[in-house]
Coordinates of C-alpha atoms in Angstrom, one line a residue:
Chain A
G1 CA 0.0 0.1 -0.1
E2 CA 1.0 3.6 -0.1
N3 CA 3.3 4.9 2.5
V4 CA 5.2 8.0 3.6
E5 CA 8.9 7.8 4.7
Q6 CA 10.1 10.5 7.0
H7 CA 13.8 11.1 8.1
P8 CA 15.4 11.6 10.3
S9 CA 13.6 10.1 13.2
T10 CA 15.3 12.3 15.7
L11 CA 17.2 15.5 15.0
S12 CA 19.2 17.7 17.5
V13 CA 20.4 21.2 16.4
Q14 CA 21.8 24.1 18.2
E15 CA 19.7 27.1 18.7
G16 CA 19.9 29.4 15.8
D17 CA 20.8 26.6 13.4
S18 CA 18.6 25.4 10.5
A19 CA 16.7 22.1 10.7
V20 CA 15.6 20.0 7.6
I21 CA 13.2 17.1 7.7
K22 CA 12.5 15.1 4.6
C23 CA 9.7 13.0 3.3
T24 CA 9.2 10.6 0.6
Y25 CA 5.8 9.5 -0.7
S26 CA 4.8 6.5 -2.9
D27 CA 1.5 7.6 -4.4
S28 CA 2.3 9.9 -7.4
A29 CA -1.5 11.0 -7.3
S30 CA -1.0 12.7 -3.9
N31 CA -1.9 16.3 -4.2
Y32 CA -1.6 18.0 -0.9
F33 CA 1.2 17.9 1.5
P34 CA 0.9 19.3 5.2
W35 CA 3.3 19.3 8.0
Y36 CA 2.0 19.2 11.7
K37 CA 3.8 20.0 14.8
Q38 CA 3.1 18.0 18.1
E39 CA 4.4 19.4 21.4
L40 CA 4.8 17.0 24.1
G41 CA 1.4 15.8 25.5
K42 CA -0.4 18.1 23.0
R43 CA -2.3 17.5 19.9
P44 CA -0.9 17.9 16.4
Q45 CA -1.3 21.3 14.8
L46 CA -0.8 22.3 11.2
I47 CA 2.1 24.7 10.8
I48 CA 2.4 24.8 7.0
D49 CA 1.1 23.0 3.8
I50 CA 1.7 22.9 0.1
R51 CA -0.4 21.7 -2.9
S52 CA 1.0 19.8 -5.9
N53 CA 1.0 22.7 -8.3
V54 CA 3.5 24.6 -6.1
G55 CA 7.2 24.0 -5.7
E56 CA 7.8 26.2 -2.5
K57 CA 6.0 27.9 0.1
K58 CA 7.3 30.0 3.0
D59 CA 5.9 31.3 6.2
Q60 CA 8.4 33.4 8.4
R61 CA 11.0 30.9 9.6
I62 CA 9.3 27.9 8.1
A63 CA 9.5 26.7 4.3
V64 CA 8.3 23.6 2.6
T65 CA 9.7 22.4 -0.8
L66 CA 8.1 19.9 -3.1
N67 CA 9.7 17.8 -5.9
K68 CA 6.9 15.8 -7.6
T69 CA 9.2 14.2 -10.0
A70 CA 11.1 12.8 -7.2
K71 CA 8.2 12.5 -5.0
H72 CA 10.0 14.3 -2.2
F73 CA 9.0 17.2 0.1
S74 CA 10.9 18.8 2.9
L75 CA 10.4 21.1 5.9
H76 CA 12.9 23.7 6.5
I77 CA 13.2 25.7 9.8
T78 CA 15.7 28.5 10.1
E79 CA 16.9 30.4 13.1
T80 CA 15.6 27.5 15.4
Q81 CA 14.3 28.3 18.8
P82 CA 13.9 26.2 21.9
E83 CA 10.1 26.3 21.4
D84 CA 10.5 24.6 17.9
S85 CA 11.3 21.4 19.9
A86 CA 8.6 19.0 19.1
V87 CA 7.7 16.2 17.0
Y88 CA 6.9 17.0 13.4
F89 CA 4.8 14.9 11.1
C90 CA 4.6 15.0 7.3
A91 CA 1.6 13.9 5.5
A92 CA 1.0 13.0 1.6
C93 CA -2.8 13.3 0.8
L94 CA -5.0 12.5 -2.0
T95 CA -8.0 15.0 -1.8
S96 CA -10.0 13.9 -4.7
G97 CA -11.5 10.5 -5.7
T98 CA -10.4 7.9 -3.2
Y99 CA -9.5 10.0 -0.1
K100 CA -6.2 9.4 1.6
Y101 CA -4.3 11.2 4.4
I102 CA -1.1 9.2 5.1
F103 CA 1.2 10.4 7.7
G104 CA 5.1 9.9 8.0
T105 CA 6.4 8.3 11.3
G106 CA 7.6 11.6 12.8
T107 CA 10.7 13.5 13.4
R108 CA 11.5 14.4 16.9
L109 CA 13.4 17.8 16.9
K110 CA 15.4 19.0 19.8
V111 CA 16.7 22.6 19.8
L112 CA 19.7 22.9 22.2
A113 CA 19.9 26.2 24.0
Chain B
D1 CA -8.2 23.6 19.8
A2 CA -11.2 23.6 22.4
D3 CA -13.6 23.4 19.5
V4 CA -12.8 19.6 19.1
T5 CA -13.4 17.6 22.5
Q6 CA -12.9 14.0 23.2
T7 CA -14.2 11.9 26.1
P8 CA -12.9 10.1 28.2
R9 CA -9.3 11.5 28.1
N10 CA -7.8 8.5 29.6
R11 CA -9.3 4.9 30.0
I12 CA -8.2 1.5 31.3
T13 CA -10.1 -1.5 30.2
K14 CA -9.7 -5.1 30.0
T15 CA -9.4 -7.4 27.2
G16 CA -12.7 -8.5 25.7
K17 CA -14.5 -5.4 26.9
R18 CA -16.6 -3.1 24.7
I19 CA -15.5 0.4 24.8
M20 CA -16.6 3.6 23.1
L21 CA -14.6 6.8 22.6
E22 CA -16.5 10.0 21.7
C23 CA -15.8 13.0 19.7
S24 CA -17.7 16.4 19.5
Q25 CA -17.0 19.5 17.7
T26 CA -18.4 23.0 17.7
K27 CA -16.6 24.2 14.5
G28 CA -19.4 23.3 12.2
H29 CA -17.1 21.1 10.0
D30 CA -18.7 18.4 7.7
R31 CA -15.7 16.0 8.0
M32 CA -14.5 13.9 10.9
Y33 CA -11.8 11.5 11.4
W34 CA -10.4 8.9 13.8
Y35 CA -6.6 8.2 14.0
R36 CA -4.5 6.1 16.3
Q37 CA -1.0 7.3 17.4
D38 CA 1.7 4.6 18.3
P39 CA 5.3 5.4 19.1
G40 CA 7.5 5.2 15.9
L41 CA 4.4 4.6 13.7
G42 CA 2.9 8.2 13.5
L43 CA -0.8 8.7 12.9
R44 CA -2.8 6.1 11.2
L45 CA -6.4 6.7 9.9
I46 CA -9.0 4.3 11.2
Y47 CA -12.3 5.7 9.9
Y48 CA -13.5 8.8 8.3
S49 CA -16.8 10.6 7.5
F50 CA -17.6 13.4 5.2
D51 CA -21.1 13.8 6.4
V52 CA -23.7 12.2 8.5
K53 CA -24.5 9.4 6.1
D54 CA -21.1 8.8 4.7
I55 CA -18.6 6.4 6.6
N56 CA -15.5 5.1 5.1
K57 CA -12.7 2.8 6.2
G58 CA -9.2 4.0 6.6
E59 CA -5.8 2.2 6.8
I60 CA -6.5 0.2 10.0
S61 CA -10.2 -0.2 10.4
D62 CA -10.2 -3.9 11.5
G63 CA -11.4 -4.4 15.1
Y64 CA -13.1 -0.9 15.1
S65 CA -16.5 0.5 14.2
V66 CA -17.8 4.1 14.2
S67 CA -21.0 6.0 14.4
R68 CA -21.8 9.5 13.1
Q69 CA -24.7 10.6 15.2
A70 CA -24.8 13.9 14.1
Q71 CA -22.7 16.4 12.2
A72 CA -21.0 17.3 15.4
K73 CA -20.5 13.8 16.8
F74 CA -18.5 10.9 15.8
S75 CA -17.9 7.8 18.0
L76 CA -15.3 5.0 17.8
S77 CA -16.2 1.6 19.3
L78 CA -13.9 -1.2 20.0
E79 CA -16.4 -4.1 20.2
S80 CA -13.9 -6.5 22.0
A81 CA -10.7 -4.7 23.1
I82 CA -7.4 -6.4 22.8
P83 CA -4.0 -5.3 24.2
N84 CA -2.6 -4.1 21.0
Q85 CA -5.2 -1.5 20.6
T86 CA -3.6 0.3 23.4
A87 CA -2.7 3.6 21.9
L88 CA -3.4 7.3 21.7
Y89 CA -6.6 8.0 19.8
F90 CA -7.2 11.3 18.2
C91 CA -10.4 12.7 16.6
A92 CA -10.0 15.4 13.9
T93 CA -12.2 17.6 11.9
S94 CA -12.0 19.5 8.7
D95 CA -14.1 21.9 6.6
N96 CA -14.5 20.7 3.0
R97 CA -15.1 24.3 1.9
R98 CA -11.9 25.7 3.3
G99 CA -9.2 23.1 2.4
E100 CA -7.8 20.2 4.0
T101 CA -6.5 21.3 7.4
Q102 CA -7.3 19.0 10.0
Y103 CA -8.1 20.2 13.5
F104 CA -7.3 17.5 16.1
G105 CA -8.9 16.9 19.5
P106 CA -6.8 16.6 22.7
G107 CA -6.6 12.9 22.4
T108 CA -7.7 9.7 24.5
R109 CA -5.3 7.5 26.0
L110 CA -6.4 4.1 26.0
L111 CA -4.7 1.0 27.8
V112 CA -6.1 -2.4 27.3
L113 CA -5.0 -5.0 29.8

């Protein structure tokens, strides 16, 4: 079946450095790619998303890039801060026809002060 | 997001017992979802419902059933609980008119002994 691979599973960076999390999806029909942040003991919350007709999207210190040919998409966080420490999940979704919303296995990001 | 609530928040039950997890939302969203979260496996979709008369199986529906009692309520049942159903369960909602962002409830932590 379809799956989403997410790497790395854990990532430690120094405060102020950049962090990159990568995901690869298998279903070429996927057309929507959200990223969720889950702080310890909390619910997942959307931080940024991108649709298949766009290659890159930025929101302040966060950006997402999409390479449809390679079926890769990545989350980039610049100038990391301690409050960025959380688990981040990517998802690859098919929002038309047979609905699919498949999450990656998560990346635990630790920002060291 | 206080607009999506789940009850109970924690539950301990025994193998073979029937248990129901409830989800309510005041966001007016038409779509509702049930996920389970396991360490290292991310979030996996159990069932989803696009309106009151629409119920669909997700990736891992075996051993679960759902009921969409009203637009605002979506319940998940375990007819005969087993230990490998021990997990954190999240309900989520989305608004078909406003894109694919999913809004998660606070989660229900279930332990099956």
